[in-house]
Coordinates of C-alpha atoms (C1' of nucleotides) in Angstrom, one line a residue:
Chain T
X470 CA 0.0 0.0 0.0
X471 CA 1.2 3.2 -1.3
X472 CA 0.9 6.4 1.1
X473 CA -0.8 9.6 -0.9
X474 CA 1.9 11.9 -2.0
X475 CA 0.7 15.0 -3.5
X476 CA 1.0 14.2 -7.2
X477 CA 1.7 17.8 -8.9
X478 CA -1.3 17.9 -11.5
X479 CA 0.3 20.4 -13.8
X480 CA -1.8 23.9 -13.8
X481 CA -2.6 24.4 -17.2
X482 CA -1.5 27.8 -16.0
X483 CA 1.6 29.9 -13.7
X484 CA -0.2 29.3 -10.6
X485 CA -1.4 33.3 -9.0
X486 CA -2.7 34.0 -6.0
X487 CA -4.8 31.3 -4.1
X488 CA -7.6 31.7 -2.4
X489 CA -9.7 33.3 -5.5
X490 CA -12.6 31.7 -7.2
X491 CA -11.9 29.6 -11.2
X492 CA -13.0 31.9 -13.7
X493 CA -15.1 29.0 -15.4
X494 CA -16.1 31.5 -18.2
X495 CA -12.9 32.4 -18.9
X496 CA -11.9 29.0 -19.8
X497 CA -14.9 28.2 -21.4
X498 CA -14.7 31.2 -23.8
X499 CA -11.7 30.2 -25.1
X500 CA -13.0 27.0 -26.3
X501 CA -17.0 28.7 -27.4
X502 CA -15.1 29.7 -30.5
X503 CA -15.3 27.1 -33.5
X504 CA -12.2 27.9 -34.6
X505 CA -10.4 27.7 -31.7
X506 CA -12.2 24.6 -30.7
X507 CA -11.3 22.8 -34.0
X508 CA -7.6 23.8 -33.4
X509 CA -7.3 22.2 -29.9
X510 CA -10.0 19.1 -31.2
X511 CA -7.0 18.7 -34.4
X512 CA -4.3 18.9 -31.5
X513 CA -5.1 16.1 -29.8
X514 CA -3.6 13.8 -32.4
X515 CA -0.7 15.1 -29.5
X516 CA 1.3 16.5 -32.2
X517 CA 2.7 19.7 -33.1
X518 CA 0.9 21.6 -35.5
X519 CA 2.5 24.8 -37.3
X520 CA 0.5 27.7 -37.4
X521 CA -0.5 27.8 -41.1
X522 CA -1.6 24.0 -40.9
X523 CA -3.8 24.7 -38.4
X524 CA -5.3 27.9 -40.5
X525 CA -5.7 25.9 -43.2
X526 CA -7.5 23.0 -41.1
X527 CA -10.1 25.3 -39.9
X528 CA -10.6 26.9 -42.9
X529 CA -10.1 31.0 -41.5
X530 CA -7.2 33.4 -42.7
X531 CA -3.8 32.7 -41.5
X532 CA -4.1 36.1 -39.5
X533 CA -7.3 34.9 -37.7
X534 CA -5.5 31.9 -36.2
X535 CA -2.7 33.7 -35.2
X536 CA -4.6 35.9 -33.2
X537 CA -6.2 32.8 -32.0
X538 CA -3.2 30.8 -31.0
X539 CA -1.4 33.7 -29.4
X540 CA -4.9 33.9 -27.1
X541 CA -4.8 30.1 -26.4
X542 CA -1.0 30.0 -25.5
X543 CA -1.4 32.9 -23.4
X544 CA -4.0 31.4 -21.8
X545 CA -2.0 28.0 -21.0
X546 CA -4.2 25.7 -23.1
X547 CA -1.2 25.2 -25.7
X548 CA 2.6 25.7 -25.5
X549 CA 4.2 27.2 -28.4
X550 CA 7.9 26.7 -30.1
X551 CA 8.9 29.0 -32.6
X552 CA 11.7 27.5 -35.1
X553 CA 12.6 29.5 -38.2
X554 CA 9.5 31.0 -39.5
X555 CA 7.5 28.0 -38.1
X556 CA 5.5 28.3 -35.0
X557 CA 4.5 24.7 -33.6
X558 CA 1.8 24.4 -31.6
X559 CA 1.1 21.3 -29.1
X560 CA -1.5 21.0 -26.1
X561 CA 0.0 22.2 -23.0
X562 CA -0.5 18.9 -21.6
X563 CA -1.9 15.7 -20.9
X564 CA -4.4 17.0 -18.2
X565 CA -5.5 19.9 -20.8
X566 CA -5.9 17.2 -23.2
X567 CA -8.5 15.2 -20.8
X568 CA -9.9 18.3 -20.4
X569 CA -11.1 19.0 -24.1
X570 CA -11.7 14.7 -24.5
X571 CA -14.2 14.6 -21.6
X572 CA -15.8 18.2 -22.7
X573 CA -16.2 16.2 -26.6
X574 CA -17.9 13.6 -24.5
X575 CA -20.2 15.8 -23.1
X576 CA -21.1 18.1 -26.4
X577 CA -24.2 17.4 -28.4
X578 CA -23.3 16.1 -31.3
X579 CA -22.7 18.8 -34.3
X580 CA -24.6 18.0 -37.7
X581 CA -23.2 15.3 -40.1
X582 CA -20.1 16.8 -42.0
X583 CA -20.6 17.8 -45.3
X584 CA -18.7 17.1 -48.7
X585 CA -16.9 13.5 -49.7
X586 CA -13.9 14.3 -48.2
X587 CA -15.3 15.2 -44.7
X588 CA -17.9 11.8 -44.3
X589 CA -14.4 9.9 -45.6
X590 CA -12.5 10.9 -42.7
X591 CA -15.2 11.1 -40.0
X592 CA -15.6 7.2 -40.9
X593 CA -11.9 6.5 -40.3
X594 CA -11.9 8.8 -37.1
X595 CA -15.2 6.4 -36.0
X596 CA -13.0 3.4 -37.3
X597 CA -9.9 4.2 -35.3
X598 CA -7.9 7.4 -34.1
X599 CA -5.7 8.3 -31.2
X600 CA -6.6 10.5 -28.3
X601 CA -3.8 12.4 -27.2
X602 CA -1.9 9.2 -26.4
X603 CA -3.9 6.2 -26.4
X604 CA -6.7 4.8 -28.7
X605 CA -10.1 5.3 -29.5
X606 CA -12.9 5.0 -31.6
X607 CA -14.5 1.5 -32.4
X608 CA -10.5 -0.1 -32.6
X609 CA -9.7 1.6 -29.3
X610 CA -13.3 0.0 -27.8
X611 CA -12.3 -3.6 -29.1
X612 CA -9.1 -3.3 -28.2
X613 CA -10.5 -2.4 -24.7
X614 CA -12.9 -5.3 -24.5
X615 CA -10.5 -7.7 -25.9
X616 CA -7.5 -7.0 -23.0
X617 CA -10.7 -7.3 -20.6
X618 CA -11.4 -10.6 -21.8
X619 CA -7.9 -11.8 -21.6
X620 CA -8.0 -10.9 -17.6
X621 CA -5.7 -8.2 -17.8
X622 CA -7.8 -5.4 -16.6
X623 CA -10.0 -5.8 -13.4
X624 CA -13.1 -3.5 -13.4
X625 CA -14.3 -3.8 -9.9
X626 CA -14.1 -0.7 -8.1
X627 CA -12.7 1.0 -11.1
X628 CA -10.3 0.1 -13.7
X629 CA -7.1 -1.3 -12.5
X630 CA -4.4 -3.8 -14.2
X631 CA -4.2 -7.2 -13.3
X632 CA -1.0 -9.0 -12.1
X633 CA -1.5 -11.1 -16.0
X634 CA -2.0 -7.9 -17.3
X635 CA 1.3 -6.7 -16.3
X636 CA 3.0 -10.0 -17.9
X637 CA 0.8 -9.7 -20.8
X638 CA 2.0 -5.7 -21.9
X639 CA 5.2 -7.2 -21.2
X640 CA 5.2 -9.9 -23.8
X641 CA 3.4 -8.0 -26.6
X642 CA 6.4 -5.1 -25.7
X643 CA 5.0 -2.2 -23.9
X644 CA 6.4 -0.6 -21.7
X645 CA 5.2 1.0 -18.6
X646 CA 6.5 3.6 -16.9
X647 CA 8.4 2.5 -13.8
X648 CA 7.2 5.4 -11.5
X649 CA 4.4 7.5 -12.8
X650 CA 2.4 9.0 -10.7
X651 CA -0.2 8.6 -13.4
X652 CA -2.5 6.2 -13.0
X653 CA -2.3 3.2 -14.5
X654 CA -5.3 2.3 -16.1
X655 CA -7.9 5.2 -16.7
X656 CA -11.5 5.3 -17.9
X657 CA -12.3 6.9 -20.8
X658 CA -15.9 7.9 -22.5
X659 CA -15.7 7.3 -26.2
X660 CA -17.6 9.9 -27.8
X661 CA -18.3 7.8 -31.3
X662 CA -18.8 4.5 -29.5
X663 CA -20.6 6.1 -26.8
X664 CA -18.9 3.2 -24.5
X665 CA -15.2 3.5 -22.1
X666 CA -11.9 2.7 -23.5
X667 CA -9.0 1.8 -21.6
X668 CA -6.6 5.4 -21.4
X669 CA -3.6 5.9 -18.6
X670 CA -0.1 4.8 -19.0
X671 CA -1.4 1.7 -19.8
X672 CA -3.5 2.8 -22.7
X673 CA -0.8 4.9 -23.7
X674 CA 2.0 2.0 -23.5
X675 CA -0.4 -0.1 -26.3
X676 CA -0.9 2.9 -28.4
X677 CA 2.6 4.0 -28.5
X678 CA 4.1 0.3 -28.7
X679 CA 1.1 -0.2 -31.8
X680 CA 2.7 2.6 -33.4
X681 CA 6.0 1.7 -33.1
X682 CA 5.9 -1.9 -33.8
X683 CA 3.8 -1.1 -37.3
X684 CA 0.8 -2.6 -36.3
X685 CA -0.6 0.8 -36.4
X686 CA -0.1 3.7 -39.1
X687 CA -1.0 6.8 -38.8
X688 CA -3.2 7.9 -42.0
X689 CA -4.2 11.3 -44.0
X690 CA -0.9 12.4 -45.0
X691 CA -0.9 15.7 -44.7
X692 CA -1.1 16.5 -41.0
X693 CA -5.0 15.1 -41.9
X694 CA -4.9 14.2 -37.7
X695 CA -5.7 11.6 -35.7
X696 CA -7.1 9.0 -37.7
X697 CA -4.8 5.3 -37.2
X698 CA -5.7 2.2 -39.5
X699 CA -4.7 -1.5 -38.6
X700 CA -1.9 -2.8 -40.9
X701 CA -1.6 -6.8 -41.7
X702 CA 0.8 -7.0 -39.3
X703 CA -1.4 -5.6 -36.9
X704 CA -3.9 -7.6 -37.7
X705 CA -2.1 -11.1 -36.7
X706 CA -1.2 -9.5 -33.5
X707 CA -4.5 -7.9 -32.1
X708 CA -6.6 -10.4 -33.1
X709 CA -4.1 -13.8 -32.4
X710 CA -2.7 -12.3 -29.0
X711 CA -5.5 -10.1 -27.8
X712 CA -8.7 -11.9 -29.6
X713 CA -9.9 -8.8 -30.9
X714 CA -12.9 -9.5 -32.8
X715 CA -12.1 -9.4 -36.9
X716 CA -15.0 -7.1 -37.4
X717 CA -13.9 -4.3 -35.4
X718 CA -10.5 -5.0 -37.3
X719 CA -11.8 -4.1 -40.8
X720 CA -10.4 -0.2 -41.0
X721 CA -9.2 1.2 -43.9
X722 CA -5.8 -0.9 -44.8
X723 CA -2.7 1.0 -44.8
Chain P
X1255 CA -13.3 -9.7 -10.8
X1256 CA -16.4 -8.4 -12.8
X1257 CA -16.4 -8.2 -16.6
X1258 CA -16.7 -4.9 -18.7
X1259 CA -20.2 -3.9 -18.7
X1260 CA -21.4 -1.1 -20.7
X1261 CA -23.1 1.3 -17.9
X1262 CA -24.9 4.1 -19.4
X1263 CA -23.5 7.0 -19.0
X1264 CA -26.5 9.0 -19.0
X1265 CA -25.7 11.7 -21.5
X1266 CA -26.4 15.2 -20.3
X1267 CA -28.4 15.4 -24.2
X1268 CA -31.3 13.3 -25.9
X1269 CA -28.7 11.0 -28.0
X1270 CA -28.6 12.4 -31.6
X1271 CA -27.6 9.9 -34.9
X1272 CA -24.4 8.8 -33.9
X1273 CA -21.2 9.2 -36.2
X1274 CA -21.3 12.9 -36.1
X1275 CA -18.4 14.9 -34.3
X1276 CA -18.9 16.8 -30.9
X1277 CA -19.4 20.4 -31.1
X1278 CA -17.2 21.4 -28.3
X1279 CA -17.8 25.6 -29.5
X1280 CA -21.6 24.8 -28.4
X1281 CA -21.1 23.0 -25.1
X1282 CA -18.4 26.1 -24.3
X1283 CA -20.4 28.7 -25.5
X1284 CA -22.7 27.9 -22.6
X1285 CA -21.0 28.5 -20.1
X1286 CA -19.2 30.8 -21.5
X1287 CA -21.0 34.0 -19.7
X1288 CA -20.1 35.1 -16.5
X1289 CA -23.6 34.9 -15.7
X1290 CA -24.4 31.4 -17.2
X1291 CA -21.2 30.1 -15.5
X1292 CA -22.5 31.5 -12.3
X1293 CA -25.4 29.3 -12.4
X1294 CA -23.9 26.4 -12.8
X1295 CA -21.4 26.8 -10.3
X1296 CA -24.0 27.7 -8.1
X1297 CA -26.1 24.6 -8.4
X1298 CA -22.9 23.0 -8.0
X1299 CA -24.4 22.6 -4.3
X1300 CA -26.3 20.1 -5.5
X1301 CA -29.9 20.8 -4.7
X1302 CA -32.6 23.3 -6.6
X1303 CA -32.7 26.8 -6.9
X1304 CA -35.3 28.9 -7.6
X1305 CA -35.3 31.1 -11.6
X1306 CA -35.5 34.5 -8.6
X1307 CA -32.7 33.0 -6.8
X1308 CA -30.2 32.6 -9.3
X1309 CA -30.8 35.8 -10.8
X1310 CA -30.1 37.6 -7.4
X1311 CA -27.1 35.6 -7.0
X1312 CA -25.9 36.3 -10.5
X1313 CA -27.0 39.9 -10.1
X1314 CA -28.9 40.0 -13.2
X1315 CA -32.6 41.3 -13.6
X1316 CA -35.3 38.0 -14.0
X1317 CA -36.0 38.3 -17.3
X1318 CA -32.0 38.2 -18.4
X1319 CA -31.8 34.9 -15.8
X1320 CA -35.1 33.3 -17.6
X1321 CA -33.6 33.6 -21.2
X1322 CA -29.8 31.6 -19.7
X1323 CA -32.1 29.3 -18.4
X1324 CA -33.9 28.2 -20.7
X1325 CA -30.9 27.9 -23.3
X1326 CA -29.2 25.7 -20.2
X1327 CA -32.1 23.8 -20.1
X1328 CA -32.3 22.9 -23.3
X1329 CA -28.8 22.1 -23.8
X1330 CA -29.6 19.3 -21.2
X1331 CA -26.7 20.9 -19.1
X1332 CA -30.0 21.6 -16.4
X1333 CA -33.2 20.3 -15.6
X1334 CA -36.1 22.1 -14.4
X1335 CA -39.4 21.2 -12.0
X1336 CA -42.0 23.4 -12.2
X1337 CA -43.9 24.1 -9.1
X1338 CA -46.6 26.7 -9.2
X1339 CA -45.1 29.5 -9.5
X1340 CA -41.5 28.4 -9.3
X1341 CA -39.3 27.3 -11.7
X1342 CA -36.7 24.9 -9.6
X1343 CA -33.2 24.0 -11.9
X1344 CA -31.3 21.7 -11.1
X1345 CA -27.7 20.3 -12.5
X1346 CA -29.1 17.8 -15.0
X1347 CA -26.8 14.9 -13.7
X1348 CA -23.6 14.2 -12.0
X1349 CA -21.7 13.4 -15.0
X1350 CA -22.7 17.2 -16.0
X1351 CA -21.3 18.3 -12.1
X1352 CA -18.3 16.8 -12.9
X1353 CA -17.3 18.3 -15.9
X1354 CA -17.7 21.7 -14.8
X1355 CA -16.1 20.7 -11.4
X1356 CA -13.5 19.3 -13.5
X1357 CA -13.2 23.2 -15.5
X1358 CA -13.5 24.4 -12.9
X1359 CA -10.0 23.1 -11.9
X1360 CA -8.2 24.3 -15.1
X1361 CA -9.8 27.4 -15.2
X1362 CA -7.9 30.8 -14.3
X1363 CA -8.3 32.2 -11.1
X1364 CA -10.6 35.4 -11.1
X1365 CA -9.3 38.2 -9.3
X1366 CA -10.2 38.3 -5.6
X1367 CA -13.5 38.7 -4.7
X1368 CA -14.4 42.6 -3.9
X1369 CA -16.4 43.4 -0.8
X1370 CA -16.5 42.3 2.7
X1371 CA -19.0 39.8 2.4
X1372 CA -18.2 38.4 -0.8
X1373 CA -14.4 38.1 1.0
X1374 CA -16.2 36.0 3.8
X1375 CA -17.7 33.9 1.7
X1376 CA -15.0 33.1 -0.7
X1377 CA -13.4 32.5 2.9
X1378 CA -15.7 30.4 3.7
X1379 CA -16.0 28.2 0.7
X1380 CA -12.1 27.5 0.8
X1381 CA -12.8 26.0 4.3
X1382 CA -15.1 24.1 3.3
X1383 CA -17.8 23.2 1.0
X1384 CA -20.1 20.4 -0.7
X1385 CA -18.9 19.7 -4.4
X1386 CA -22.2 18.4 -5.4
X1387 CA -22.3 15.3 -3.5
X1388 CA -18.9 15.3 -1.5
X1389 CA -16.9 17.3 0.4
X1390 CA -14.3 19.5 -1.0
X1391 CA -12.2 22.2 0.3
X1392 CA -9.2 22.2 2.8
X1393 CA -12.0 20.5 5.2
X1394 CA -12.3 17.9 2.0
X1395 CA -9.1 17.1 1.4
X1396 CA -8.2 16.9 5.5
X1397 CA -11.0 14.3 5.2
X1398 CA -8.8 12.9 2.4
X1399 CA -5.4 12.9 3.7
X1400 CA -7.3 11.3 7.4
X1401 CA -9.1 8.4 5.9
X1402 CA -5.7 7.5 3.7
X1403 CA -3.9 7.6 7.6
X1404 CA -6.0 5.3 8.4
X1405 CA -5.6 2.8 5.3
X1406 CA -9.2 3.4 4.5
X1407 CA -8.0 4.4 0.8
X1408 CA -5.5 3.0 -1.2
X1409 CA -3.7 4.9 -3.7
X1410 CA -2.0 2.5 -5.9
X1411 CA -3.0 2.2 -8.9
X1412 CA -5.9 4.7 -8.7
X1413 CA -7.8 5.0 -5.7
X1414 CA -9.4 1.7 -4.2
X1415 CA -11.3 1.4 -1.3
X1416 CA -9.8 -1.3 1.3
X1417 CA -10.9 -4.0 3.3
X1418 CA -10.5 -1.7 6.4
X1419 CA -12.3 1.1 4.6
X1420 CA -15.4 -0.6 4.4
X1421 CA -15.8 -1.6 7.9
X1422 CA -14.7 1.6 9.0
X1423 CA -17.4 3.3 6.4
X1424 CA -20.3 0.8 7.8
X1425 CA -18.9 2.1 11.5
X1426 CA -19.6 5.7 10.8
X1427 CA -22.9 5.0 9.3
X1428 CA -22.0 5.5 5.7
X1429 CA -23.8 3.7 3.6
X1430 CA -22.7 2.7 0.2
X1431 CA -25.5 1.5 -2.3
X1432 CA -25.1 -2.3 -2.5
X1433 CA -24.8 -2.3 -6.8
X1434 CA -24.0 1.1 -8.4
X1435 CA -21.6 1.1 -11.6
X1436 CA -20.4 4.5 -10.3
X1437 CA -16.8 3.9 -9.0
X1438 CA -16.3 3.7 -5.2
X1439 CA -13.4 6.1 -5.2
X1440 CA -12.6 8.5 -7.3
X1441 CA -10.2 11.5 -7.1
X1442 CA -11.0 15.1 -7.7
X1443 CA -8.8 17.6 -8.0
X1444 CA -9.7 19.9 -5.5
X1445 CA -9.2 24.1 -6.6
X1446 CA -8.5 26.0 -3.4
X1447 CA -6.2 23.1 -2.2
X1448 CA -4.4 22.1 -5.5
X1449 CA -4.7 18.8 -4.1
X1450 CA -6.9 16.0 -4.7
X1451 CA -10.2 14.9 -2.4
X1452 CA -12.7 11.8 -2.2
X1453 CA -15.6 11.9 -4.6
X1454 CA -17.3 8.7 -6.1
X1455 CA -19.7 6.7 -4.2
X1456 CA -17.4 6.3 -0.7
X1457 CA -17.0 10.6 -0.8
X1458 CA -20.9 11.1 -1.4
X1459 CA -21.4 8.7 1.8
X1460 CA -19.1 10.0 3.8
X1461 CA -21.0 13.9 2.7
X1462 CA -24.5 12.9 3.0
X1463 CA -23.6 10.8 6.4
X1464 CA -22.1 14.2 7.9
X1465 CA -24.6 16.1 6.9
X1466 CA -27.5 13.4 8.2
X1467 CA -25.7 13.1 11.7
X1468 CA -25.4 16.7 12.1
X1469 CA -21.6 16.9 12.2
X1470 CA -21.7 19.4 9.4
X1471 CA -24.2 22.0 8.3
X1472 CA -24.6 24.2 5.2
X1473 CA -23.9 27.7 6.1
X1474 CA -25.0 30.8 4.5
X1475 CA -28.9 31.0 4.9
X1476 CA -30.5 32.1 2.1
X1477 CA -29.3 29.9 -0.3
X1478 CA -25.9 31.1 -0.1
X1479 CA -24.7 27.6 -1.8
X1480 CA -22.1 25.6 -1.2
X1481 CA -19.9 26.1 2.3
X1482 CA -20.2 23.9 4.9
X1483 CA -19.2 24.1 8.8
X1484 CA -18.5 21.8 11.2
X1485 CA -20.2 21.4 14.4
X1486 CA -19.5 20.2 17.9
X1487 CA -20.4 16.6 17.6
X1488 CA -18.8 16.4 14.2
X1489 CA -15.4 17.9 15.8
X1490 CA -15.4 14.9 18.3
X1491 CA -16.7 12.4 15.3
X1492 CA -13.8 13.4 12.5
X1493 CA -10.7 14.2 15.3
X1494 CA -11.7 11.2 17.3
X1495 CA -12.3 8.4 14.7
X1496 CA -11.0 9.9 11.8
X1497 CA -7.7 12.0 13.2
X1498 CA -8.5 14.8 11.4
X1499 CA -5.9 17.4 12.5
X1500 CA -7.8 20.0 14.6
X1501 CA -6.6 22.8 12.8
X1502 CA -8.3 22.2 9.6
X1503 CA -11.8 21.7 11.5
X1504 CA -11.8 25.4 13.0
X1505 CA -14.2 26.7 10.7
X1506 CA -17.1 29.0 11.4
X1507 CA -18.8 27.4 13.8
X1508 CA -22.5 26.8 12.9
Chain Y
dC47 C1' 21.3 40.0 -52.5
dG48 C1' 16.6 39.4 -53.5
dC49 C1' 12.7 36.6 -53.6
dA50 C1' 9.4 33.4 -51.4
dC51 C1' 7.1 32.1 -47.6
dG52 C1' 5.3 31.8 -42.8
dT53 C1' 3.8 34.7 -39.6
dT54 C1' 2.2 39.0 -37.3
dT55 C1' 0.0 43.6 -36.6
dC56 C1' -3.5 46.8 -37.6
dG57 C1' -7.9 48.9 -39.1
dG58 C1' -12.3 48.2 -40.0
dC59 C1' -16.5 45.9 -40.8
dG60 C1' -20.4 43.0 -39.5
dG61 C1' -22.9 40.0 -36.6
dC62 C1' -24.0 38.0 -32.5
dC63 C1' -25.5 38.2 -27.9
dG64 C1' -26.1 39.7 -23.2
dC65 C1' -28.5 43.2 -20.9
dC66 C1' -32.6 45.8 -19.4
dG67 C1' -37.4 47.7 -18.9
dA68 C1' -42.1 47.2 -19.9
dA69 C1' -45.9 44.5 -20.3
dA70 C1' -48.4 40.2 -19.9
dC71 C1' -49.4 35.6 -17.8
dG72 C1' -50.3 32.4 -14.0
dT73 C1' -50.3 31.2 -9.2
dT74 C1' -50.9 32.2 -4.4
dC75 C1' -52.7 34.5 -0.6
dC76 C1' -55.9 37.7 1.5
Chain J
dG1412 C1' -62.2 39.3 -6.7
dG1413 C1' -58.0 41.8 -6.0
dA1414 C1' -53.3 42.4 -4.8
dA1415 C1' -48.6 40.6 -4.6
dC1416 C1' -45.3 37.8 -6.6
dG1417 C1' -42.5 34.8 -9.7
dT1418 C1' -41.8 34.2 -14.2
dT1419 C1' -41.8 35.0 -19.3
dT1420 C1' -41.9 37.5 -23.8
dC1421 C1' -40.6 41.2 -26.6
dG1422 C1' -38.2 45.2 -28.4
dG1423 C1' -34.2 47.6 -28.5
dC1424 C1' -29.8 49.1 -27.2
dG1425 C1' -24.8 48.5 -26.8
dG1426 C1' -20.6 46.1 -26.7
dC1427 C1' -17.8 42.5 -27.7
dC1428 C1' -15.4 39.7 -30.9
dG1429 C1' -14.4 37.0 -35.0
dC1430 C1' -13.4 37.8 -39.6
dC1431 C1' -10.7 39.6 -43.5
dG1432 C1' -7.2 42.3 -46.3
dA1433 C1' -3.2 45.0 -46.5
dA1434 C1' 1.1 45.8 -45.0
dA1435 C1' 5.3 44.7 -42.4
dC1436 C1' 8.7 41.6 -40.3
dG1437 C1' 11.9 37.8 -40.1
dT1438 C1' 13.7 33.6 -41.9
dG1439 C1' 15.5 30.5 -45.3
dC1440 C1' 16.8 29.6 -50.0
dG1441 C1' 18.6 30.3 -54.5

DNA sequence: CGCACGTTTCGGCGGCCGCCGAAACGTTCC
DNA sequence: GGAACGTTTCGGCGGCCGCCGAAACGTGCG
């Protein structure tokens, strides 16, 4: 049994004066904007964007998002390094980026995209995509409920990660964090599936060790977002190892 | 150990088609208003207000607080009862308390409250207050850091409840419903203390047990909201059983 | 050195929206 | 029935803010 130590949750923001009451509205008005809200919804692919790509993504003048971004950054929802004539942009960090995930979760949902192009990618985002650092979508749901039904994650009382669970990460090659104050296995409310899947270090060791090992690709070229599809590889690996239902397996081949 | 089964998560909106991406600018437009944002933090209590009563609070004339309303209501971020010639709101669910609880803690702090009153109260809501259905607050997270001393709470791996804990909860009085698919423990960042405090199923017993036995009361009248004080019998109650350091039970007495 | 490019600053336009007061509606109480 | 009260609807005002284009700045490349 581990005592509670004081686990620094990163402010989003240079800590002032305590004592005051959050300025909810503040916060939310930063994010009431479409345009600012698709730049931080792009972001979470946990990448850096460059200013331009992000202009471009949301469809506004490149001088409207830079008035934008140099709100957000000043605000501490994104961190900003300039190199060259680039400025990259990335969430601030991991607890901003739960932040805007469970806010998705919450949002009605926004009416059916319009044009070829847009009901092409909303598919694969449905199909598969990474949040921030773990995986979601209908491949990050199976994945979820396959590593359940192996025994490797324990749902009573909340999420946590069974002793065959450790073994298991282990053998398929990802690797946990040996002190994180993180928690290990975290709950997550998909917004497509409408059902949890498994985020945390854990969720983030599969994702990252996916991605790494090629059973995973990133697709859309050019800075498209967060959008993964299952290569063949893949495919022998989540379904053979983790039983992960061929249906769910059936994205967009890479 | 319990297999994954899909609760419900009741969303805070009638479910739309599915497949559609969350429209994050319309959930943060809501509260994007100091006065909107006021009402919500208000109800944050937990219990009904009045349409009159959060105008006052808010400092807005009726007609102004019926329009918010209505747009909150219809958002499904509220629900209303109408009684004769009241119109009683309340937070639609706790999933929607915990987001905002959850903004609450990334938000910027405001600048310090202005006025003598408005000082006590922030005052007193720092001591201590009810964060819909727990306890928050330096009273909160003394609560917190006392049950943990007593191996009540384990923190590895995410909070758990222990053996001990239960016994000890069953002591006190708290009840836990038998089968709930809410998690017994959960952590919540707390925004006065920068440190986290009990919610879930175990930190809403613990609250409405306090509150039942008389060991705390709500302060602040008139619907003043959400501070809490602690009372004589609940002084001997959390030092005694609980070891609650004295000094963070000096608050107002009630 | 000069051009291309990514980015920023500034002015100005337009629309959205939060606010109020006045008036009307329904309920409760006398 | 009449008065008081909580609430709602409507019209209109004012301010905020998101947008763009033009111009300027700095970097990198040829």
């Amino acid at each position: 049994m581990r005592r509670l130590a004081w686990s620094v949750l990163t402010t989003t923001h240079p800590t002032t004066s305590q004592g005051t009451e959050p300025d909810l509205a503040a916060l939310a008005s930063l994010l009431a904007d479409r345009t600012r809200a698709s730049f931080c919804t792009a972001l979470l692919d946990g990448r850096a964007w460059t200013a331009g790509e992000l202009a471009r993504h949301a469809g506004v003048a490149p001088s409207t998002a830079s008035e934008h971004l140099t709100s957000l950054v000043g605000a501490g929802l994104l961190v900003e390094v300039r190199q060259g004539r680039h400025r990259y942009l990335r969430l601030a960090s991991r607890e901003t980026a739960e932040l805007i995930e469970a806010m998705s979760a919450a949002a009605p949902k926004a009416a059916p995209p319009r044009g070829l192009k847009a009901v092409h990618r909303s598919n694969a985002l449905a199909r598969g995509r990474t949040c921030y650092d773990h995986l979601a979508g209908a491949l990050g749901v199976a994945v979820t409920e396959a590593v359940t039904g192996q025994g490797w994650i324990d749902w009573e009382d909340g999420p946590s990660l069974t002793a065959s669970g450790r073994t298991g990460l282990a053998a398929l090659g990802a690797e946990i964090p040996a002190r994180t104050r993180r928690p290990l296995v975290r709950s997550c409310l998909d917004w497509t599936e409408r059902r949890p899947h498994v985020a945390g270090a854990v969720g983030a060791a599969l994702c990252s060790r996916a991605l790494e090992a090629g059973w995973l690709v990133r697709l859309g070229g050019t800075g498209g977002g967060r959008a993964v599809g299952v290569t063949a590889e893949g495919r022998a690996v989540l379904a053979g190892t983790l039983g992960v239902p061929d249906e769910d397996l059936e994205s967009a081949g890479a």
